[in-house]
mmCIF file of C-alpha atoms and ligand atoms in Angstrom:
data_model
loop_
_atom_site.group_PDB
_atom_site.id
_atom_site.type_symbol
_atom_site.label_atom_id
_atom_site.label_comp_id
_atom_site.label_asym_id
_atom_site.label_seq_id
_atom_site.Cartn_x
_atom_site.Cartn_y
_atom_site.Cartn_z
ATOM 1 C CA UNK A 1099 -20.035 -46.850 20.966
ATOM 2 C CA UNK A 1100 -19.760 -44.938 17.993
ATOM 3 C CA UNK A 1101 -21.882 -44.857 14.898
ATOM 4 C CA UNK A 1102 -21.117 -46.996 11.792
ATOM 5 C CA UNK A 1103 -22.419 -44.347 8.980
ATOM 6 C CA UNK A 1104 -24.343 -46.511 6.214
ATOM 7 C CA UNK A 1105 -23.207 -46.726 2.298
ATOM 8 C CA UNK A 1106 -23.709 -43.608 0.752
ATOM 9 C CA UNK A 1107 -26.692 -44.252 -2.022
ATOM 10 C CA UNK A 1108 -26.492 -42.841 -5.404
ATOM 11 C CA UNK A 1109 -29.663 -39.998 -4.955
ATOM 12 C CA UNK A 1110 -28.249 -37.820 -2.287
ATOM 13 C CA UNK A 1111 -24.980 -38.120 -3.027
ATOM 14 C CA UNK A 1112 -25.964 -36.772 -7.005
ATOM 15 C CA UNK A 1113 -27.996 -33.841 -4.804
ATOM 16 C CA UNK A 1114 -25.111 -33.495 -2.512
ATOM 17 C CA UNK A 1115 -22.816 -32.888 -5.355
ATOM 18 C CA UNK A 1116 -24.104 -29.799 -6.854
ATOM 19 C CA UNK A 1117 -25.126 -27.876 -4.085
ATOM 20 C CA UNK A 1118 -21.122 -28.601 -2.747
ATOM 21 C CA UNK A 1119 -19.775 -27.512 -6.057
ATOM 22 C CA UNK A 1120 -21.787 -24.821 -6.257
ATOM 23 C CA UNK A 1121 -20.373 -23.952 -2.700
ATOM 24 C CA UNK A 1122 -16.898 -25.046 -1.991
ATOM 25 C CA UNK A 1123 -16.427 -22.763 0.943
ATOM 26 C CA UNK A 1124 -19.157 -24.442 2.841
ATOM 27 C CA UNK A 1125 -16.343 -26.868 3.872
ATOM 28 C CA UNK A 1126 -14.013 -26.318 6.273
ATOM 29 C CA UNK A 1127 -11.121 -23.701 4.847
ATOM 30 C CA UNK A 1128 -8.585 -24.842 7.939
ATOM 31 C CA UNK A 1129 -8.764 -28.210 6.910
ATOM 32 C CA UNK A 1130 -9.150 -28.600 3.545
ATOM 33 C CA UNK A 1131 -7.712 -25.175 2.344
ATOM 34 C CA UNK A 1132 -7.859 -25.364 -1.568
ATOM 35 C CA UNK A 1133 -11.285 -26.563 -1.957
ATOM 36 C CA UNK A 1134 -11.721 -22.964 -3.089
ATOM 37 C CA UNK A 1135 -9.053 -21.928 -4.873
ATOM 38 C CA UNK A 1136 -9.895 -20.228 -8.046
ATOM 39 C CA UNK A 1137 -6.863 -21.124 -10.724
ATOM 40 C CA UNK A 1138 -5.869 -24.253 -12.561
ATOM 41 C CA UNK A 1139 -2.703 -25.512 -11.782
ATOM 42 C CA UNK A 1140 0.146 -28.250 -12.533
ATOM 43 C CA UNK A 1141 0.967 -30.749 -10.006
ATOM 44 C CA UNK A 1142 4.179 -32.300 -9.956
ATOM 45 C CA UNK A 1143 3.365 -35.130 -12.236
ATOM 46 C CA UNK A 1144 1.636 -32.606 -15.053
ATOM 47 C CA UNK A 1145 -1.860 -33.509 -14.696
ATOM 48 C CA UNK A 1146 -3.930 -30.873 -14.397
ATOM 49 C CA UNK A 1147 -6.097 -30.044 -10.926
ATOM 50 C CA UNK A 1148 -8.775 -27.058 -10.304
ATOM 51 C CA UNK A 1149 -11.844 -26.607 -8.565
ATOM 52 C CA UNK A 1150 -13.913 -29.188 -10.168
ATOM 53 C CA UNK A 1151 -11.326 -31.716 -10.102
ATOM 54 C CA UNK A 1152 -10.544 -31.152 -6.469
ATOM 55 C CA UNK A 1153 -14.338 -30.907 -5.161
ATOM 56 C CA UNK A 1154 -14.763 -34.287 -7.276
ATOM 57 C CA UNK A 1155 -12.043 -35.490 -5.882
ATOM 58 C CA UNK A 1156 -13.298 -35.134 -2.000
ATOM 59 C CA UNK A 1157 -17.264 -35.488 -3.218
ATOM 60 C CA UNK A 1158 -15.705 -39.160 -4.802
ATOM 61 C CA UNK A 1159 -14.473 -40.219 -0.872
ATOM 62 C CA UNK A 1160 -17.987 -38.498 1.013
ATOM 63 C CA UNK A 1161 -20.485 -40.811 1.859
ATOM 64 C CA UNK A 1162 -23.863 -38.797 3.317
ATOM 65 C CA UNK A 1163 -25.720 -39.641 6.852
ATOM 66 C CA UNK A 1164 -27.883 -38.380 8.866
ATOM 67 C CA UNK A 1165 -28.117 -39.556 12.327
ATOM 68 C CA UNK A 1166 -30.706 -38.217 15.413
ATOM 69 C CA UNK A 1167 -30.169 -35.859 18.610
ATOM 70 C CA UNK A 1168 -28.234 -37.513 21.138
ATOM 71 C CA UNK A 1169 -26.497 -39.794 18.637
ATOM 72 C CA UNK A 1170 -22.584 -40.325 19.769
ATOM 73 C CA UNK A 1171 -21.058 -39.808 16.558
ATOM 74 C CA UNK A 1172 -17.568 -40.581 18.139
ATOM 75 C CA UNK A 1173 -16.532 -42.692 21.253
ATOM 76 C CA UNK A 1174 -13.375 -41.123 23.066
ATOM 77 C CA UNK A 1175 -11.164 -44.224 22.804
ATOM 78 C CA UNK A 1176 -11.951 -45.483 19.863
ATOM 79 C CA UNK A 1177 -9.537 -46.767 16.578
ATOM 80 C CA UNK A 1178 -10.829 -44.448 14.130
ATOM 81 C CA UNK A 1179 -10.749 -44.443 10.630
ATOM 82 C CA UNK A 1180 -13.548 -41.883 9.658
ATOM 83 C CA UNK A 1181 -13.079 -37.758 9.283
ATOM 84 C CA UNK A 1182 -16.669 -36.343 9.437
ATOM 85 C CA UNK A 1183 -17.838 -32.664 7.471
ATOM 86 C CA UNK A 1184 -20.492 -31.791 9.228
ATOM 87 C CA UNK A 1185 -23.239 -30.484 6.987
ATOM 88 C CA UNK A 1186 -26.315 -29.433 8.838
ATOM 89 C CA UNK A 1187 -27.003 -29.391 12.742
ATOM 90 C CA UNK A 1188 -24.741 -28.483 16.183
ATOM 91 C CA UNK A 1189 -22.472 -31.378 18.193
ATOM 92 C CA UNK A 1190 -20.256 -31.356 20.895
ATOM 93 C CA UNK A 1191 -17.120 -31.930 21.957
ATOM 94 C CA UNK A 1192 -16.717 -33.811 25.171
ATOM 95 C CA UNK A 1193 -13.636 -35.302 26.653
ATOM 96 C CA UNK A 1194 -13.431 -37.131 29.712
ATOM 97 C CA UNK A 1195 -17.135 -35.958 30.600
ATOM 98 C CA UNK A 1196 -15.844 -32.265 30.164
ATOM 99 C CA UNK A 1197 -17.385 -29.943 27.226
ATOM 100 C CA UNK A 1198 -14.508 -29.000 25.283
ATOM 101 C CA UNK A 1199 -16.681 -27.186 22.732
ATOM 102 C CA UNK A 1200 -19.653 -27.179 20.202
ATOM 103 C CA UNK A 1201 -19.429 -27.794 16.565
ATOM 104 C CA UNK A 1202 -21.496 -26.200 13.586
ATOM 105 C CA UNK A 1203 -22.459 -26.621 9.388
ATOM 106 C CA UNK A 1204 -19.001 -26.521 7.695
ATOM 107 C CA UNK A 1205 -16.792 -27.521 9.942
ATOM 108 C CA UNK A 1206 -14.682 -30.965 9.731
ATOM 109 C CA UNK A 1207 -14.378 -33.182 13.101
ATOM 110 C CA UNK A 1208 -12.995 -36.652 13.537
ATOM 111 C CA UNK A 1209 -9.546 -35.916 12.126
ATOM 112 C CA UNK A 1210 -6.839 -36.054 14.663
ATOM 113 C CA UNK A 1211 -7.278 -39.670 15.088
ATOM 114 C CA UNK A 1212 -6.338 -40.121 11.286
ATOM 115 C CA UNK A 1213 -3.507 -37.410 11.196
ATOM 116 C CA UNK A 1214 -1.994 -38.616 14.329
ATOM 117 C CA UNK A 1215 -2.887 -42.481 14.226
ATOM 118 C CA UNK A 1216 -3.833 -42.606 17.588
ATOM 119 C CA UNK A 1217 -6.882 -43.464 18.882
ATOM 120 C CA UNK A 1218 -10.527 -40.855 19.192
ATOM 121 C CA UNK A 1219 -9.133 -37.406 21.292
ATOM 122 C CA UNK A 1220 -12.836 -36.744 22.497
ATOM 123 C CA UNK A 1221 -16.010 -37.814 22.338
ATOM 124 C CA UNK A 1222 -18.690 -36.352 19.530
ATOM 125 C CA UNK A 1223 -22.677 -36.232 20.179
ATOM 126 C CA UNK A 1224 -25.346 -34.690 17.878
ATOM 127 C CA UNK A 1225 -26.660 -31.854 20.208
ATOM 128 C CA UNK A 1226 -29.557 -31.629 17.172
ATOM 129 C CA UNK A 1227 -30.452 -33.960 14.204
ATOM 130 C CA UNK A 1228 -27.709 -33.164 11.947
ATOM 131 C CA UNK A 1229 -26.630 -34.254 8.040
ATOM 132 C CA UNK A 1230 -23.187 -34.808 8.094
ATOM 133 C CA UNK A 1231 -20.659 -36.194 5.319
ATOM 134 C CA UNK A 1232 -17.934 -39.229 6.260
ATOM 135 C CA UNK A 1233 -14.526 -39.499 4.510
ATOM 136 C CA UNK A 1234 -12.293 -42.463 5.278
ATOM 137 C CA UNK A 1235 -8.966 -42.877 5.939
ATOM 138 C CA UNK A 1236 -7.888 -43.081 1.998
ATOM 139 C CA UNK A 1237 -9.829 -40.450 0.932
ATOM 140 C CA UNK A 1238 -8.849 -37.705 3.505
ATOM 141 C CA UNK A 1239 -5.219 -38.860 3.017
ATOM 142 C CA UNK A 1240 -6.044 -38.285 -0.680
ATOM 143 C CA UNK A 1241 -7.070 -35.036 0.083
ATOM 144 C CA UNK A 1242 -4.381 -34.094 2.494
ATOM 145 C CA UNK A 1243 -1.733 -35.064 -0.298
ATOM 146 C CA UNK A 1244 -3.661 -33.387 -3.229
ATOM 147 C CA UNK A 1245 -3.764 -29.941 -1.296
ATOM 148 C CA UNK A 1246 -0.184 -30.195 -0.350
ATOM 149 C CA UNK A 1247 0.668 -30.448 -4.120
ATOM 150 C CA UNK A 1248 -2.027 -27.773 -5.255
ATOM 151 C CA UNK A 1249 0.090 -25.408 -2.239
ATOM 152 C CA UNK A 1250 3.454 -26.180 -3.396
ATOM 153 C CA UNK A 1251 2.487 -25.778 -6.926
ATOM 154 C CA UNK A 1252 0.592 -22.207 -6.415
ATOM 155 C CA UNK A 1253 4.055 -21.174 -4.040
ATOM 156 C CA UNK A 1254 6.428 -22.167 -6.340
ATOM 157 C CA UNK A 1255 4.063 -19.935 -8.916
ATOM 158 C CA UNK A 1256 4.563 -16.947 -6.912
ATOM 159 C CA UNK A 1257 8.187 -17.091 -6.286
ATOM 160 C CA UNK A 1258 8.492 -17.090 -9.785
ATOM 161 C CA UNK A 1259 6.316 -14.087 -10.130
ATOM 162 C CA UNK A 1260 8.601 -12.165 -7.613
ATOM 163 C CA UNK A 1261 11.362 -10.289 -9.453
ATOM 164 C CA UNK A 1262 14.448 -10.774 -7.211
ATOM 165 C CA UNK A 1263 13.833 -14.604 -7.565
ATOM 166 C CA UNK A 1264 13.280 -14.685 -11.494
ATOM 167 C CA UNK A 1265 16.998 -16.195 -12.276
ATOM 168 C CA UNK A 1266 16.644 -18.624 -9.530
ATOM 169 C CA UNK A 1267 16.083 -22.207 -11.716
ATOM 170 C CA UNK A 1268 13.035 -24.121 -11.355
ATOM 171 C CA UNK A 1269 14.499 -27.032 -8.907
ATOM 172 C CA UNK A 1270 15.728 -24.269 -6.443
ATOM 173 C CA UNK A 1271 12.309 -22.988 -6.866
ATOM 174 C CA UNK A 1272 10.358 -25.769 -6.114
ATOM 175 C CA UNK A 1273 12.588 -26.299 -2.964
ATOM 176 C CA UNK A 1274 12.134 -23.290 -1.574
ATOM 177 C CA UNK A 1275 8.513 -24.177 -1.988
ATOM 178 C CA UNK A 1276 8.575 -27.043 0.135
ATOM 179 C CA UNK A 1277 10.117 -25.226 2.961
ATOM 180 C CA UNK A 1278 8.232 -22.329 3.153
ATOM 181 C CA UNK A 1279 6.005 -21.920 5.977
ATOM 182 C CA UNK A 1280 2.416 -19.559 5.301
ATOM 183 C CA UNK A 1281 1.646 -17.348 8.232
ATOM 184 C CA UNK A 1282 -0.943 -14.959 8.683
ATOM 185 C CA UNK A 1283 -1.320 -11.255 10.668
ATOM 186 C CA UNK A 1284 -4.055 -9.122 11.546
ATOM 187 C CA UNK A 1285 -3.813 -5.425 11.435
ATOM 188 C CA UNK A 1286 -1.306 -3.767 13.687
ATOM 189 C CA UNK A 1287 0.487 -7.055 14.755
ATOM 190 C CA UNK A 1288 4.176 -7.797 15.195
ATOM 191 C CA UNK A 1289 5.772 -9.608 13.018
ATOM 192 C CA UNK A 1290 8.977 -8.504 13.543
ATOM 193 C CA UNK A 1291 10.020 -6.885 17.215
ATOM 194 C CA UNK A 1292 13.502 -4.569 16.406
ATOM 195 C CA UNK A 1293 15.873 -6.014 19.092
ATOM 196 C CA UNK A 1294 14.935 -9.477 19.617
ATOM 197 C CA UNK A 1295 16.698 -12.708 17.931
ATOM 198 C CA UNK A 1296 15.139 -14.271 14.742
ATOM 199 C CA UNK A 1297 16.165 -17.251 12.334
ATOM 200 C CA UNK A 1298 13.501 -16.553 9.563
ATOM 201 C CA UNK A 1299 13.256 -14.528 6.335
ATOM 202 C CA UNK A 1300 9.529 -12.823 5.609
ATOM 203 C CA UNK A 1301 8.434 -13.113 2.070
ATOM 204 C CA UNK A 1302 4.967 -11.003 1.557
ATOM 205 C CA UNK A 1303 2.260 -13.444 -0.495
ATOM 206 C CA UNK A 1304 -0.557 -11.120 0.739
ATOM 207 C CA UNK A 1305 -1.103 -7.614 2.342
ATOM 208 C CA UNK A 1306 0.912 -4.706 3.170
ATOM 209 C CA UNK A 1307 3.771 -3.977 6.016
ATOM 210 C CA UNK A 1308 5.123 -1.561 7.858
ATOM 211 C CA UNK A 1309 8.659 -0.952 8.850
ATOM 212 C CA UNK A 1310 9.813 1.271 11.958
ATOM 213 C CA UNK A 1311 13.067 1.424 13.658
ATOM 214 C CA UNK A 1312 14.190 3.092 16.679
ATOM 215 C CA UNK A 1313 15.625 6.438 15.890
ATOM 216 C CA UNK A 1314 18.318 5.609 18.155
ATOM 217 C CA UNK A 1315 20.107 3.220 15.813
ATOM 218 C CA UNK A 1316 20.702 5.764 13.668
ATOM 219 C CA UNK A 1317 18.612 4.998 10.823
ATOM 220 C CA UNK A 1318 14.925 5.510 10.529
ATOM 221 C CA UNK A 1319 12.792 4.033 8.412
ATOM 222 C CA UNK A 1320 9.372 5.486 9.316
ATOM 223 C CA UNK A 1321 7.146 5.296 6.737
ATOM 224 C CA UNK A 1322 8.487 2.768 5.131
ATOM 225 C CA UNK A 1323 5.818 -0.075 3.664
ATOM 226 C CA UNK A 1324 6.591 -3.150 2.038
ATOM 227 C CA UNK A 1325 3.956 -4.942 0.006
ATOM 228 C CA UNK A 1326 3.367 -8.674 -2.183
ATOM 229 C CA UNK A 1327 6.728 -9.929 -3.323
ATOM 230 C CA UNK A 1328 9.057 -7.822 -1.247
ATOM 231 C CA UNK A 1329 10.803 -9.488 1.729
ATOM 232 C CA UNK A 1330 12.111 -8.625 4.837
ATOM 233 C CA UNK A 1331 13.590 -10.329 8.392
ATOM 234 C CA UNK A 1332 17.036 -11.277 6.007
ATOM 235 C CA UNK A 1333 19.305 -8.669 8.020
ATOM 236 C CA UNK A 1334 19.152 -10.665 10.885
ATOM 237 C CA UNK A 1335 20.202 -14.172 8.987
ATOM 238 C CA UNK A 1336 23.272 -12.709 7.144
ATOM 239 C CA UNK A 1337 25.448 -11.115 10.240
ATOM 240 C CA UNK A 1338 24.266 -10.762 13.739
ATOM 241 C CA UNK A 1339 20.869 -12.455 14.743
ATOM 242 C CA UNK A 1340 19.000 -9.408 16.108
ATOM 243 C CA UNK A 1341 16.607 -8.045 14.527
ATOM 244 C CA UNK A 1342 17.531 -4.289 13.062
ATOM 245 C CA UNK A 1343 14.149 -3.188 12.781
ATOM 246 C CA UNK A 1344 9.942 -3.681 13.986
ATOM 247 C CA UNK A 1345 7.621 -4.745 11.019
ATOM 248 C CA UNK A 1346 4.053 -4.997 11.583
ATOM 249 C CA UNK A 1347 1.263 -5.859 9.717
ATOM 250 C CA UNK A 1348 -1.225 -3.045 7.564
ATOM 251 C CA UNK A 1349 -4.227 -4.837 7.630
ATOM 252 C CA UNK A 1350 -4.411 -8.491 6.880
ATOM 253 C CA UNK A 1351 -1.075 -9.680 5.983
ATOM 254 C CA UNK A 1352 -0.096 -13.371 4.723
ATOM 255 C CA UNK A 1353 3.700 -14.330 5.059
ATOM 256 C CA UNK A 1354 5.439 -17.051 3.511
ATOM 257 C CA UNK A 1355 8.679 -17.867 6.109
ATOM 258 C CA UNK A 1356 12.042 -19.150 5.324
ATOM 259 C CA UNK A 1357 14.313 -20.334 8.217
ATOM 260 C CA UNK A 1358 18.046 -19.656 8.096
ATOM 261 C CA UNK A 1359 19.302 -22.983 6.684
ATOM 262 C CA UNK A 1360 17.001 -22.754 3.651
ATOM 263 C CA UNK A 1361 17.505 -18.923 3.418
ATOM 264 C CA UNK A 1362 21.270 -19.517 3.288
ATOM 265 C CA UNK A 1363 21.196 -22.774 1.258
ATOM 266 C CA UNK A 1364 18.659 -21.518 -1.732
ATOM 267 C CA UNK A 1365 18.886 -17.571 -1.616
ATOM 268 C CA UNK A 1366 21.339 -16.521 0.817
ATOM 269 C CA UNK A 1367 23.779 -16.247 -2.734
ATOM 270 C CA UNK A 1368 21.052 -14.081 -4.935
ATOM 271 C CA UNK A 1369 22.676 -11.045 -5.444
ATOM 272 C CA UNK A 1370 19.468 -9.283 -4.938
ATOM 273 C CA UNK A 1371 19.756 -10.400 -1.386
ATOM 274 C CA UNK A 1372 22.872 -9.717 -0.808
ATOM 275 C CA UNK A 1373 22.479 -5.739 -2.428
ATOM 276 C CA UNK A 1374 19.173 -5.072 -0.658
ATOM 277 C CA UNK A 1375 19.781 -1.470 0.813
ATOM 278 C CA UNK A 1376 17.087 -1.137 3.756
ATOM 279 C CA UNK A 1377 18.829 2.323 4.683
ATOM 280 C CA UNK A 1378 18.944 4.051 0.872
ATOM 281 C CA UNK A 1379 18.743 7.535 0.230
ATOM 282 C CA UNK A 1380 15.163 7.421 -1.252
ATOM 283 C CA UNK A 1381 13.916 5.512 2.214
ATOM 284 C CA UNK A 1382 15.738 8.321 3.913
ATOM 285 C CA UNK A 1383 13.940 11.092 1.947
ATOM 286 C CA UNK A 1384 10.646 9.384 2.674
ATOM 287 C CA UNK A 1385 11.070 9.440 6.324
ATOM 288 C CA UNK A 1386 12.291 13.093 6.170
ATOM 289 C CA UNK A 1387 9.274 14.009 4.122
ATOM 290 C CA UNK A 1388 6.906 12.400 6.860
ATOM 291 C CA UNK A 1389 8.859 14.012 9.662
ATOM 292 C CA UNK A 1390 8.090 16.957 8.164
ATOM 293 C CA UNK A 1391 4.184 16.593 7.276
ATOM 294 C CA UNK A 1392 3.657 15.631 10.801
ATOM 295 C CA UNK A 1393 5.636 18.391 12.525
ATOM 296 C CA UNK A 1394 3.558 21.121 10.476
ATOM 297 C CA UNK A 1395 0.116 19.130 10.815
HETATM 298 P P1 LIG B 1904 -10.500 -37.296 16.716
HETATM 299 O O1 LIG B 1904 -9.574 -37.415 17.866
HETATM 300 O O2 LIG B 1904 -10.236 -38.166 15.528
HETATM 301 O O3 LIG B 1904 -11.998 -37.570 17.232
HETATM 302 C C1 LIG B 1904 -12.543 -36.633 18.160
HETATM 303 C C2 LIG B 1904 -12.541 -35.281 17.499
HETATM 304 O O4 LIG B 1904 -12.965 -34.197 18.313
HETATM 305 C C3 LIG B 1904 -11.111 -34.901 17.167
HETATM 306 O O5 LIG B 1904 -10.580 -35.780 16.222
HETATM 307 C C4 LIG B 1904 -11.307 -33.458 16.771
HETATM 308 O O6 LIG B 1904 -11.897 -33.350 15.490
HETATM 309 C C5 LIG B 1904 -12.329 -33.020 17.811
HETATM 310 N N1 LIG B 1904 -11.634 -32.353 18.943
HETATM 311 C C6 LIG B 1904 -10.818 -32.894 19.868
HETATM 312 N N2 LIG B 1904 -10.367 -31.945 20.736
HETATM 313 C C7 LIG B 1904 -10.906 -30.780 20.328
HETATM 314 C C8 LIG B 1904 -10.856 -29.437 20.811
HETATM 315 N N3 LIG B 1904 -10.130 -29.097 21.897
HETATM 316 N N4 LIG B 1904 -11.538 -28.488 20.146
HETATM 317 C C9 LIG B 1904 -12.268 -28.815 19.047
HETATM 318 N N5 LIG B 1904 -12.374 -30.062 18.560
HETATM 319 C C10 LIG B 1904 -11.708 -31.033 19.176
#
């Protein structure tokens, strides 16, 4: 069955600590997505976190092992209580006999079990010696609750960096915060398909995009980009549900979403919102100004 990973000793752990602090993004940015982040913030309860703090705060629940080729690092099965970071070396993810996939430096394994308190979704094997780093239960729910604070503390910073939500006050701020879903788009994707139904609002934390509608609803807004801090997708919330135009991404985009209740509960009233002019006559003279480069082009 699986491995019991021995207590951590005081040398490599003291090693272990500077080269990770020196190199937060060696760890998994999926799963523990602020080890990285580059600003102090307040939490909720005023203390200040940042960088150091936070990589402290995971190095304080890592314990360092090493363990041989062939090793079964997890037992499909199994109660676990362990989430491994995988430092040096390959394993492999087997379930039911069947490779599911292999696993390499930087990447976290052993989670689901914790998350989902249920009992080990696959089986893990060293394919090659490997280093790896254990957190237990505590300390990864530790983690989990510390980024989710550092998140909703850096969101509710940005709303209150975006103009249109400036009056809003700070408990309609932080609310908004804990709805808000991030989302991310490659270059050229849809985020928004003109003509289909939609229940969220788009604000844009990250990244450029572009709006197009089909000239046959009369108003075309070709041209038109939207960058960090505007929104869009709030047409479709306020009357009918369709969605009045296409948006796609210009590059790599990051979106934080709203869904209608929210939207209509904490800034369906703004009068920013409500005044937002998607058709005005300076979009208008935009589009006719790009009509007309690309007809003589
Ligand atoms: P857990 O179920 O706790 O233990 C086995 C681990 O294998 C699991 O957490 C995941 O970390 C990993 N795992 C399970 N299924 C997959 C999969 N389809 N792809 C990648 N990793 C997986």
């Amino acid at each position: 069955s699986a491995v019991q990973t021995p207590a951590a000793s005081d040398e490599p752990q003291r090693i272990k600590r500077q080269a990770i602090s020196a190199e937060p993004s060696a760890l998994d940015p999926s799963q523990l997505t602020d080890v990285t982040f580059t600003s102090y913030h307040k939490t909720k309860d005023q203390s200040l976190v940042g960088p150091c703090v936070q990589i402290l705060t995971i190095m304080d629940c890592m314990r360092p092992t090493s363990l041989a080729k062939g090793c079964c690092v997890i037992q499909e099965g199994d109660d676990g209580s362990t989430v491994y970071v995988l430092e040096e070396g390959m394993v492999e993810v087997t379930k039911q006999g069947r490779k599911l996939c292999s696993i390499g430096p930087g990447k976290v394994f052993g989670e689901l079990a914790i998350l989902y308190n249920c009992t080990r979704t696959a089986t893990v094997t060293a394919l090659t010696d490997i280093r790896l780093w254990a957190i237990d239960r505590q300390g990864f729910q530790t983690i989990m609750m510390r980024t989710g604070l550092i998140k909703h503390s850096q969101y509710t910073d940005f709303l209150r960096s975006v103009p249109s939500f400036q009056s809003l006050p700070e408990d309609v701020l932080s609310k908004l915060a804990d709805v808000l879903e991030e989302t991310h788009y490659s270059d050229g994707d849809y985020i928004i398909r003109q003509g289909a139904t939609g229940d969220t609002c788009f604000i844009i934390s990250e990244g450029q995009v572009r709006i197009q509608q089909d000239s046959s609803a009369g108003c075309d807004l070709r041209g038109q980009t939207l960058s960090k801090g505007d929104w869009f997708g709030e047409q479709a919330l306020k009357g009918e549900d369709v969605r009045t135009a296409s948006v796609t991404a210009v590059g790599d985009v990051t979106c934080l979403v709203i869904d209608r209740e929210s939207f209509k509960h904490l800034i369906g009233g703004l009068d920013d919102v409500n005044n937002k002019q998607p058709d005005s006559d300076e979009v208008k003279a935009k589009s006719a100004e790009a009509d007309f480069f690309s007809s003589v082009s």
